[in-house]
Amino acid sequence: MNPTAENFEIDRQKVQEILARFTLPSEIEKVDTEFDLDSGGDPAVRLTFHVRDEARIGQEELERLTKFLSEVTSALLQGNIAGFPYTRLEQKV
Amino acid sequence: MSLPSDLLEQADHLSRRERQRPRQASLRRSVSCSYYAVFHLLTAEATAHVGPNLTLNATQRIQRWFDHGDMKRVCGMFSRPEAPRQLSAILGGPVSADMQMIAQSFIQLQEARLDADYNLAATWTRLTAQQYAQVAKNTFAAWARIRRTHESNVFALALLSAKLFDKER
């Protein structure tokens, strides 16, 4: 296992542990995680929070979901993961 | 309105421009605007912090000295409560929650902007563009809360001269 792959595996475990501490907002259907390098060549953890197709996202929901992602980002950084956590919301509609 | 505020408004507008089937171009430009709103906010404020009596001409020239990569590196130092030792010695305490949020958002938005401008394989959703516009808005609000603090002065200095914080002195 090369050092990068090893770091990815350590991060994968930490990310799962930290995410498990959160209760997902009802609008979130699932979370995808991807471990790679960012545009600067630094380790990255990309977390995509998939919002249910039928969920109506107005300003209030957007503010709440953005705040939730910010809390997840802080928790991951405080959990000393090697990669920077890039979080994004996606909704097909 | 200032350029950063105008860009912030434009980011929001572009994310909602088409009522149905948003154009990829609108969403991509929205994400780019969100990043540049925060970039110009921070470079303008950092320059004003470091040189409060500079002429407008000098201010505008100095704002071009900021390097995107260096700013990302500095934001990495401010993105967790425990700053690297060479920085915490100057800060005198942990990084505040608002400062962490600003630093994290800058890194997020920079990566998103590069993706929006250059990764043609990616498909953007309206919600993602709206999320980044909201992140930029939250960053403006967080900066307004801490802009007159010791911490924001240290951040400004670091943004302009990242190399000063590369080693302990």
mmCIF file of C-alpha atoms in Angstrom:
data_model
loop_
_atom_site.group_PDB
_atom_site.id
_atom_site.type_symbol
_atom_site.label_atom_id
_atom_site.label_comp_id
_atom_site.label_asym_id
_atom_site.label_seq_id
_atom_site.Cartn_x
_atom_site.Cartn_y
_atom_site.Cartn_z
ATOM 1 C CA MET A 1 0.000 0.000 0.000
ATOM 2 C CA ASN A 2 1.596 3.340 -0.957
ATOM 3 C CA PRO A 3 1.561 6.213 1.595
ATOM 4 C CA THR A 4 -1.306 7.990 -0.153
ATOM 5 C CA ALA A 5 -3.465 4.875 -0.299
ATOM 6 C CA GLU A 6 -2.665 4.229 3.364
ATOM 7 C CA ASN A 7 -3.706 7.798 4.295
ATOM 8 C CA PHE A 8 -6.905 7.391 2.297
ATOM 9 C CA GLU A 9 -7.743 4.221 4.236
ATOM 10 C CA ILE A 10 -7.089 5.904 7.601
ATOM 11 C CA ASP A 11 -9.229 8.858 6.494
ATOM 12 C CA ARG A 12 -11.980 6.538 5.292
ATOM 13 C CA GLN A 13 -12.304 4.995 8.762
ATOM 14 C CA LYS A 14 -12.179 8.359 10.548
ATOM 15 C CA VAL A 15 -14.751 9.889 8.199
ATOM 16 C CA GLN A 16 -17.180 7.005 8.753
ATOM 17 C CA GLU A 17 -16.765 7.301 12.534
ATOM 18 C CA ILE A 18 -17.291 11.060 12.548
ATOM 19 C CA LEU A 19 -20.240 10.983 10.146
ATOM 20 C CA ALA A 20 -21.906 8.358 12.334
ATOM 21 C CA ARG A 21 -22.063 10.922 15.170
ATOM 22 C CA PHE A 22 -24.380 13.133 13.115
ATOM 23 C CA THR A 23 -28.083 12.711 12.507
ATOM 24 C CA LEU A 24 -28.640 13.494 8.867
ATOM 25 C CA PRO A 25 -31.257 16.168 8.122
ATOM 26 C CA SER A 26 -34.472 14.604 6.790
ATOM 27 C CA GLU A 27 -33.833 16.022 3.298
ATOM 28 C CA ILE A 28 -30.597 14.049 2.902
ATOM 29 C CA GLU A 29 -31.025 10.662 1.244
ATOM 30 C CA LYS A 30 -27.425 9.444 1.281
ATOM 31 C CA VAL A 31 -23.821 10.566 1.489
ATOM 32 C CA ASP A 32 -21.124 9.579 -0.997
ATOM 33 C CA THR A 33 -17.469 9.871 -0.051
ATOM 34 C CA GLU A 34 -14.534 9.946 -2.414
ATOM 35 C CA PHE A 35 -10.851 10.129 -1.517
ATOM 36 C CA ASP A 36 -8.468 11.730 -3.973
ATOM 37 C CA LEU A 37 -6.306 14.811 -4.474
ATOM 38 C CA ASP A 38 -7.600 18.330 -4.929
ATOM 39 C CA SER A 39 -6.605 20.725 -7.703
ATOM 40 C CA GLY A 40 -3.491 21.718 -5.737
ATOM 41 C CA GLY A 41 -2.386 18.088 -5.349
ATOM 42 C CA ASP A 42 -3.306 17.961 -1.656
ATOM 43 C CA PRO A 43 -5.301 15.055 -0.148
ATOM 44 C CA ALA A 44 -9.034 15.621 -0.356
ATOM 45 C CA VAL A 45 -12.155 13.969 0.994
ATOM 46 C CA ARG A 46 -15.142 14.781 -1.178
ATOM 47 C CA LEU A 47 -18.486 14.327 0.518
ATOM 48 C CA THR A 48 -21.615 14.628 -1.591
ATOM 49 C CA PHE A 49 -24.861 14.957 0.348
ATOM 50 C CA HIS A 50 -27.676 13.845 -1.935
ATOM 51 C CA VAL A 51 -30.928 15.655 -1.284
ATOM 52 C CA ARG A 52 -34.173 13.773 -1.958
ATOM 53 C CA ASP A 53 -35.765 14.633 -5.301
ATOM 54 C CA GLU A 54 -39.060 15.508 -3.641
ATOM 55 C CA ALA A 55 -37.553 17.763 -0.960
ATOM 56 C CA ARG A 56 -38.491 21.429 -1.364
ATOM 57 C CA ILE A 57 -35.439 23.510 -0.587
ATOM 58 C CA GLY A 58 -36.262 27.127 0.154
ATOM 59 C CA GLN A 59 -34.024 29.732 1.792
ATOM 60 C CA GLU A 60 -34.645 28.418 5.300
ATOM 61 C CA GLU A 61 -33.748 24.842 4.335
ATOM 62 C CA LEU A 62 -30.697 26.036 2.378
ATOM 63 C CA GLU A 63 -29.382 27.947 5.390
ATOM 64 C CA ARG A 64 -29.988 24.967 7.672
ATOM 65 C CA LEU A 65 -28.337 22.461 5.323
ATOM 66 C CA THR A 66 -25.356 24.742 4.702
ATOM 67 C CA LYS A 67 -24.907 25.152 8.457
ATOM 68 C CA PHE A 68 -25.060 21.367 8.850
ATOM 69 C CA LEU A 69 -22.331 20.889 6.219
ATOM 70 C CA SER A 70 -20.197 23.486 7.969
ATOM 71 C CA GLU A 71 -20.542 21.551 11.238
ATOM 72 C CA VAL A 72 -19.543 18.325 9.492
ATOM 73 C CA THR A 73 -16.519 20.062 7.939
ATOM 74 C CA SER A 74 -15.374 21.370 11.326
ATOM 75 C CA ALA A 75 -15.849 17.987 12.988
ATOM 76 C CA LEU A 76 -13.812 16.260 10.274
ATOM 77 C CA LEU A 77 -10.995 18.805 10.515
ATOM 78 C CA GLN A 78 -10.947 18.498 14.302
ATOM 79 C CA GLY A 79 -10.844 14.732 13.824
ATOM 80 C CA ASN A 80 -7.454 15.285 12.173
ATOM 81 C CA ILE A 81 -8.174 13.680 8.855
ATOM 82 C CA ALA A 82 -5.312 14.080 6.382
ATOM 83 C CA GLY A 83 -7.434 15.325 3.500
ATOM 84 C CA PHE A 84 -9.416 18.547 3.408
ATOM 85 C CA PRO A 85 -13.165 17.771 3.501
ATOM 86 C CA TYR A 86 -14.947 19.259 0.486
ATOM 87 C CA THR A 87 -18.706 19.065 1.052
ATOM 88 C CA ARG A 88 -21.466 19.662 -1.449
ATOM 89 C CA LEU A 89 -25.221 19.344 -1.732
ATOM 90 C CA GLU A 90 -26.740 17.805 -4.824
ATOM 91 C CA GLN A 91 -30.333 17.428 -5.920
ATOM 92 C CA LYS A 92 -31.256 15.995 -9.301
ATOM 93 C CA VAL A 93 -34.277 18.211 -9.907
ATOM 94 C CA MET B 1 -22.250 48.621 -3.635
ATOM 95 C CA SER B 2 -18.668 47.310 -3.520
ATOM 96 C CA LEU B 3 -17.261 44.764 -5.939
ATOM 97 C CA PRO B 4 -17.386 41.902 -3.383
ATOM 98 C CA SER B 5 -21.034 42.638 -2.560
ATOM 99 C CA ASP B 6 -21.935 42.950 -6.236
ATOM 100 C CA LEU B 7 -20.307 39.578 -6.955
ATOM 101 C CA LEU B 8 -22.191 38.030 -4.060
ATOM 102 C CA GLU B 9 -25.482 39.350 -5.416
ATOM 103 C CA GLN B 10 -24.565 38.105 -8.894
ATOM 104 C CA ALA B 11 -23.744 34.617 -7.570
ATOM 105 C CA ASP B 12 -27.194 34.391 -6.037
ATOM 106 C CA HIS B 13 -28.883 35.808 -9.140
ATOM 107 C CA LEU B 14 -27.140 33.400 -11.529
ATOM 108 C CA SER B 15 -28.026 30.371 -9.400
ATOM 109 C CA ARG B 16 -31.727 31.253 -9.815
ATOM 110 C CA ARG B 17 -31.617 32.901 -13.271
ATOM 111 C CA GLU B 18 -33.545 30.216 -15.202
ATOM 112 C CA ARG B 19 -36.748 29.127 -13.477
ATOM 113 C CA GLN B 20 -36.678 25.743 -15.216
ATOM 114 C CA ARG B 21 -33.665 23.776 -16.411
ATOM 115 C CA PRO B 22 -30.838 26.056 -15.273
ATOM 116 C CA ARG B 23 -28.082 26.474 -17.834
ATOM 117 C CA GLN B 24 -24.728 24.990 -16.896
ATOM 118 C CA ALA B 25 -23.108 28.301 -17.847
ATOM 119 C CA SER B 26 -25.277 30.160 -15.310
ATOM 120 C CA LEU B 27 -24.493 27.701 -12.517
ATOM 121 C CA ARG B 28 -20.771 27.645 -13.301
ATOM 122 C CA ARG B 29 -20.562 31.445 -13.348
ATOM 123 C CA SER B 30 -22.542 31.536 -10.114
ATOM 124 C CA VAL B 31 -19.993 29.310 -8.376
ATOM 125 C CA SER B 32 -17.126 31.373 -9.772
ATOM 126 C CA CYS B 33 -18.795 34.583 -8.525
ATOM 127 C CA SER B 34 -19.196 33.089 -5.048
ATOM 128 C CA TYR B 35 -15.458 32.440 -4.871
ATOM 129 C CA TYR B 36 -14.449 35.827 -6.236
ATOM 130 C CA ALA B 37 -16.878 37.621 -3.914
ATOM 131 C CA VAL B 38 -14.994 36.119 -0.961
ATOM 132 C CA PHE B 39 -11.572 36.517 -2.629
ATOM 133 C CA HIS B 40 -12.101 40.251 -3.243
ATOM 134 C CA LEU B 41 -13.641 40.763 0.190
ATOM 135 C CA LEU B 42 -10.607 39.250 1.898
ATOM 136 C CA THR B 43 -7.965 40.945 -0.271
ATOM 137 C CA ALA B 44 -9.643 44.364 0.130
ATOM 138 C CA GLU B 45 -10.031 43.954 3.873
ATOM 139 C CA ALA B 46 -6.538 42.525 4.359
ATOM 140 C CA THR B 47 -5.005 45.415 2.437
ATOM 141 C CA ALA B 48 -6.996 47.926 4.491
ATOM 142 C CA HIS B 49 -5.876 46.190 7.712
ATOM 143 C CA VAL B 50 -2.203 46.188 6.783
ATOM 144 C CA GLY B 51 -2.149 49.661 5.194
ATOM 145 C CA PRO B 52 -5.027 51.775 6.505
ATOM 146 C CA ASN B 53 -3.627 55.015 5.052
ATOM 147 C CA LEU B 54 -2.700 53.783 1.589
ATOM 148 C CA THR B 55 -3.925 55.734 -1.428
ATOM 149 C CA LEU B 56 -6.581 54.110 -3.625
ATOM 150 C CA ASN B 57 -4.031 53.562 -6.384
ATOM 151 C CA ALA B 58 -1.616 51.792 -4.019
ATOM 152 C CA THR B 59 -4.447 49.743 -2.512
ATOM 153 C CA GLN B 60 -5.545 48.517 -5.923
ATOM 154 C CA ARG B 61 -1.974 47.588 -6.870
ATOM 155 C CA ILE B 62 -1.355 45.753 -3.600
ATOM 156 C CA GLN B 63 -4.582 43.790 -4.001
ATOM 157 C CA ARG B 64 -2.970 42.205 -7.063
ATOM 158 C CA TRP B 65 -0.113 40.834 -4.951
ATOM 159 C CA PHE B 66 -2.343 38.215 -3.316
ATOM 160 C CA ASP B 67 -1.704 34.711 -4.525
ATOM 161 C CA HIS B 68 -4.588 32.224 -4.641
ATOM 162 C CA GLY B 69 -2.365 29.275 -3.669
ATOM 163 C CA ASP B 70 -0.762 31.131 -0.743
ATOM 164 C CA MET B 71 -4.191 32.222 0.466
ATOM 165 C CA LYS B 72 -5.368 28.621 0.413
ATOM 166 C CA ARG B 73 -2.293 27.577 2.422
ATOM 167 C CA VAL B 74 -2.902 30.299 5.010
ATOM 168 C CA CYS B 75 -6.569 29.339 5.249
ATOM 169 C CA GLY B 76 -5.451 25.779 5.942
ATOM 170 C CA MET B 77 -3.590 27.088 9.024
ATOM 171 C CA PHE B 78 -6.722 28.882 10.276
ATOM 172 C CA SER B 79 -9.198 26.106 9.505
ATOM 173 C CA ARG B 80 -8.878 24.228 12.824
ATOM 174 C CA PRO B 81 -9.000 25.476 16.436
ATOM 175 C CA GLU B 82 -5.351 24.557 16.964
ATOM 176 C CA ALA B 83 -3.208 26.653 14.640
ATOM 177 C CA PRO B 84 0.355 25.618 13.765
ATOM 178 C CA ARG B 85 2.828 26.652 16.499
ATOM 179 C CA GLN B 86 4.415 29.520 14.576
ATOM 180 C CA LEU B 87 0.950 31.029 14.083
ATOM 181 C CA SER B 88 -0.532 30.329 17.525
ATOM 182 C CA ALA B 89 2.407 32.157 19.112
ATOM 183 C CA ILE B 90 1.199 35.314 17.347
ATOM 184 C CA LEU B 91 -2.511 34.584 17.763
ATOM 185 C CA GLY B 92 -2.162 33.966 21.487
ATOM 186 C CA GLY B 93 -5.031 31.481 21.590
ATOM 187 C CA PRO B 94 -7.146 29.103 19.551
ATOM 188 C CA VAL B 95 -8.667 30.110 16.218
ATOM 189 C CA SER B 96 -12.234 31.389 16.704
ATOM 190 C CA ALA B 97 -15.206 29.531 15.220
ATOM 191 C CA ASP B 98 -15.902 32.437 12.833
ATOM 192 C CA MET B 99 -12.296 32.515 11.631
ATOM 193 C CA GLN B 100 -12.309 28.749 11.088
ATOM 194 C CA MET B 101 -15.505 29.057 9.083
ATOM 195 C CA ILE B 102 -14.032 31.828 6.891
ATOM 196 C CA ALA B 103 -10.873 29.809 6.249
ATOM 197 C CA GLN B 104 -12.776 26.590 5.503
ATOM 198 C CA SER B 105 -15.147 28.404 3.164
ATOM 199 C CA PHE B 106 -12.316 29.999 1.214
ATOM 200 C CA ILE B 107 -10.740 26.590 0.568
ATOM 201 C CA GLN B 108 -14.119 25.053 -0.362
ATOM 202 C CA LEU B 109 -14.998 27.877 -2.725
ATOM 203 C CA GLN B 110 -11.595 27.961 -4.406
ATOM 204 C CA GLU B 111 -11.790 24.260 -5.257
ATOM 205 C CA ALA B 112 -15.399 24.629 -6.424
ATOM 206 C CA ARG B 113 -14.471 27.594 -8.606
ATOM 207 C CA LEU B 114 -11.650 25.652 -10.300
ATOM 208 C CA ASP B 115 -14.057 22.792 -10.915
ATOM 209 C CA ALA B 116 -16.747 25.140 -12.246
ATOM 210 C CA ASP B 117 -14.382 26.947 -14.587
ATOM 211 C CA TYR B 118 -12.280 24.057 -15.907
ATOM 212 C CA ASN B 119 -13.883 20.653 -15.307
ATOM 213 C CA LEU B 120 -16.172 20.313 -18.290
ATOM 214 C CA ALA B 121 -17.028 16.714 -17.390
ATOM 215 C CA ALA B 122 -18.861 17.795 -14.239
ATOM 216 C CA THR B 123 -22.584 18.565 -14.254
ATOM 217 C CA TRP B 124 -23.746 21.200 -11.783
ATOM 218 C CA THR B 125 -27.076 21.231 -10.003
ATOM 219 C CA ARG B 126 -28.898 24.404 -8.976
ATOM 220 C CA LEU B 127 -28.745 23.397 -5.335
ATOM 221 C CA THR B 128 -24.942 23.086 -5.416
ATOM 222 C CA ALA B 129 -24.598 26.596 -6.854
ATOM 223 C CA GLN B 130 -27.057 27.920 -4.254
ATOM 224 C CA GLN B 131 -25.114 26.169 -1.514
ATOM 225 C CA TYR B 132 -21.876 27.919 -2.506
ATOM 226 C CA ALA B 133 -23.645 31.287 -2.757
ATOM 227 C CA GLN B 134 -24.939 30.690 0.777
ATOM 228 C CA VAL B 135 -21.438 29.713 1.956
ATOM 229 C CA ALA B 136 -20.148 33.015 0.532
ATOM 230 C CA LYS B 137 -22.943 34.941 2.303
ATOM 231 C CA ASN B 138 -22.107 33.222 5.587
ATOM 232 C CA THR B 139 -18.442 34.120 5.069
ATOM 233 C CA PHE B 140 -19.317 37.819 4.651
ATOM 234 C CA ALA B 141 -21.377 37.675 7.856
ATOM 235 C CA ALA B 142 -18.617 35.915 9.804
ATOM 236 C CA TRP B 143 -16.014 38.427 8.585
ATOM 237 C CA ALA B 144 -18.230 41.350 9.652
ATOM 238 C CA ARG B 145 -18.290 39.899 13.171
ATOM 239 C CA ILE B 146 -14.506 39.567 13.552
ATOM 240 C CA ARG B 147 -13.054 42.199 11.215
ATOM 241 C CA ARG B 148 -11.963 44.480 14.043
ATOM 242 C CA THR B 149 -10.149 41.845 16.102
ATOM 243 C CA HIS B 150 -6.515 40.980 16.726
ATOM 244 C CA GLU B 151 -7.166 37.663 14.989
ATOM 245 C CA SER B 152 -8.376 39.294 11.769
ATOM 246 C CA ASN B 153 -5.248 41.472 11.735
ATOM 247 C CA VAL B 154 -3.032 38.404 12.002
ATOM 248 C CA PHE B 155 -5.051 36.716 9.266
ATOM 249 C CA ALA B 156 -4.656 39.776 7.011
ATOM 250 C CA LEU B 157 -0.916 39.814 7.562
ATOM 251 C CA ALA B 158 -0.651 36.105 6.840
ATOM 252 C CA LEU B 159 -2.690 36.372 3.636
ATOM 253 C CA LEU B 160 -0.352 39.022 2.325
ATOM 254 C CA SER B 161 2.874 37.374 3.431
ATOM 255 C CA ALA B 162 2.231 33.665 3.857
ATOM 256 C CA LYS B 163 5.937 32.840 3.890
ATOM 257 C CA LEU B 164 6.393 34.710 7.189
ATOM 258 C CA PHE B 165 4.411 31.936 8.839
ATOM 259 C CA ASP B 166 6.207 29.018 7.227
ATOM 260 C CA LYS B 167 8.716 28.645 10.044
ATOM 261 C CA GLU B 168 9.141 29.584 13.664
ATOM 262 C CA ARG B 169 11.098 32.802 14.260
#
